[in-house]
mmCIF file of C-alpha atoms in Angstrom:
data_model
loop_
_atom_site.group_PDB
_atom_site.id
_atom_site.type_symbol
_atom_site.label_atom_id
_atom_site.label_comp_id
_atom_site.label_asym_id
_atom_site.label_seq_id
_atom_site.Cartn_x
_atom_site.Cartn_y
_atom_site.Cartn_z
ATOM 1 C CA UNK J 1 10.891 -5.470 -19.979
ATOM 2 C CA UNK J 2 8.339 -8.108 -19.105
ATOM 3 C CA UNK J 3 5.995 -10.629 -20.692
ATOM 4 C CA UNK J 4 2.261 -10.439 -19.989
ATOM 5 C CA UNK J 5 1.020 -13.989 -19.469
ATOM 6 C CA UNK J 6 -2.583 -15.138 -19.715
ATOM 7 C CA UNK J 7 -3.550 -18.712 -18.832
ATOM 8 C CA UNK J 8 -7.079 -19.863 -19.630
ATOM 9 C CA UNK J 9 -8.475 -22.344 -17.109
ATOM 10 C CA UNK J 10 -11.353 -24.555 -18.249
ATOM 11 C CA UNK J 11 -12.215 -25.793 -14.780
ATOM 12 C CA UNK J 12 -10.920 -26.932 -11.432
ATOM 13 C CA UNK J 13 -10.823 -30.345 -9.818
ATOM 14 C CA UNK J 14 -12.240 -30.596 -6.315
ATOM 15 C CA UNK J 15 -13.640 -27.061 -6.218
ATOM 16 C CA UNK J 16 -11.656 -23.952 -5.323
ATOM 17 C CA UNK J 17 -7.938 -24.223 -6.113
ATOM 18 C CA UNK J 18 -5.249 -21.989 -4.629
ATOM 19 C CA UNK J 19 -2.240 -21.147 -6.807
ATOM 20 C CA UNK J 20 1.005 -19.200 -6.507
ATOM 21 C CA UNK J 21 3.130 -18.082 -9.433
ATOM 22 C CA UNK J 22 6.798 -17.455 -8.716
ATOM 23 C CA UNK J 23 9.701 -16.272 -10.881
ATOM 24 C CA UNK J 24 13.007 -16.964 -9.166
ATOM 25 C CA UNK J 25 12.486 -15.704 -5.626
ATOM 26 C CA UNK J 26 9.785 -13.186 -6.626
ATOM 27 C CA UNK J 27 6.118 -13.917 -5.987
ATOM 28 C CA UNK J 28 4.201 -12.713 -9.039
ATOM 29 C CA UNK J 29 0.692 -13.709 -7.979
ATOM 30 C CA UNK J 30 -1.091 -15.711 -5.296
ATOM 31 C CA UNK J 31 -4.825 -16.247 -5.603
ATOM 32 C CA UNK J 32 -7.523 -18.894 -5.991
ATOM 33 C CA UNK J 33 -9.878 -19.928 -8.766
ATOM 34 C CA UNK J 34 -13.045 -21.996 -8.803
ATOM 35 C CA UNK J 35 -14.312 -23.277 -12.118
ATOM 36 C CA UNK J 36 -13.089 -21.612 -15.301
ATOM 37 C CA UNK J 37 -11.490 -18.247 -15.886
ATOM 38 C CA UNK J 38 -8.236 -16.505 -16.691
ATOM 39 C CA UNK J 39 -5.050 -16.131 -14.684
ATOM 40 C CA UNK J 40 -3.069 -13.067 -15.789
ATOM 41 C CA UNK J 41 0.342 -11.918 -14.596
ATOM 42 C CA UNK J 42 3.557 -10.273 -15.805
ATOM 43 C CA UNK J 43 6.879 -12.109 -15.805
ATOM 44 C CA UNK J 44 10.162 -10.168 -15.845
ATOM 45 C CA UNK J 45 12.512 -10.838 -18.762
ATOM 46 C CA UNK J 46 15.963 -11.839 -17.478
ATOM 47 C CA UNK J 47 18.800 -12.442 -19.946
ATOM 48 C CA UNK J 48 16.255 -12.576 -22.780
ATOM 49 C CA UNK J 49 14.166 -15.318 -21.148
ATOM 50 C CA UNK J 50 11.179 -15.734 -18.874
ATOM 51 C CA UNK J 51 10.806 -18.428 -16.267
ATOM 52 C CA UNK J 52 8.016 -19.049 -13.802
ATOM 53 C CA UNK J 53 6.679 -21.860 -11.662
ATOM 54 C CA UNK J 54 3.052 -22.472 -10.748
ATOM 55 C CA UNK J 55 2.504 -24.033 -7.325
ATOM 56 C CA UNK J 56 -0.806 -25.823 -6.691
ATOM 57 C CA UNK J 57 -0.843 -26.789 -3.005
ATOM 58 C CA UNK J 58 -4.418 -28.139 -3.000
ATOM 59 C CA UNK J 59 -3.914 -30.583 -5.883
ATOM 60 C CA UNK J 60 -5.367 -33.969 -4.974
ATOM 61 C CA UNK J 61 -5.717 -37.311 -6.734
ATOM 62 C CA UNK J 62 -8.982 -39.172 -7.317
ATOM 63 C CA UNK J 63 -7.331 -42.065 -5.452
ATOM 64 C CA UNK J 64 -6.801 -39.878 -2.361
ATOM 65 C CA UNK J 65 -10.498 -38.955 -2.511
ATOM 66 C CA UNK J 66 -11.551 -42.614 -2.871
ATOM 67 C CA UNK J 67 -13.049 -41.983 -6.324
ATOM 68 C CA UNK J 68 -10.808 -44.247 -8.420
ATOM 69 C CA UNK J 69 -7.314 -45.763 -8.638
ATOM 70 C CA UNK J 70 -6.043 -42.701 -10.562
ATOM 71 C CA UNK J 71 -3.102 -41.427 -8.470
ATOM 72 C CA UNK J 72 -2.412 -38.303 -10.595
ATOM 73 C CA UNK J 73 -2.582 -35.042 -8.618
ATOM 74 C CA UNK J 74 -5.246 -32.863 -10.284
ATOM 75 C CA UNK J 75 -5.977 -29.173 -9.832
ATOM 76 C CA UNK J 76 -6.456 -26.889 -12.866
ATOM 77 C CA UNK J 77 -7.649 -27.795 -16.345
ATOM 78 C CA UNK J 78 -5.372 -25.614 -18.478
ATOM 79 C CA UNK J 79 -6.819 -24.836 -21.907
ATOM 80 C CA UNK J 80 -4.197 -22.472 -23.336
ATOM 81 C CA UNK J 81 -1.616 -19.854 -22.512
ATOM 82 C CA UNK J 82 -0.577 -16.691 -24.345
ATOM 83 C CA UNK J 83 2.484 -14.530 -23.844
ATOM 84 C CA UNK J 84 2.862 -10.922 -25.018
ATOM 85 C CA UNK J 85 6.120 -8.984 -24.793
ATOM 86 C CA UNK J 86 5.741 -5.649 -22.963
ATOM 87 C CA UNK J 87 8.540 -3.099 -23.289
#
């Protein structure tokens, strides 16, 4: 069994953003997005649960770019996420 996951991205900070989605030691998806769109992937169900991590290696803060004192690392503007069980 797995869970189909759909994440809606409203935009990206600093242009094209690379992402990797990993569940345990399994790479589920590696890609890039620029602007808005959807990121879709399936996560295996293990012991009745799903777990995944999203890695955003190009995240950068406005402070690092000299734009402001905001030191938060920014990458994707996440609008929503949906999860659908697939048997």
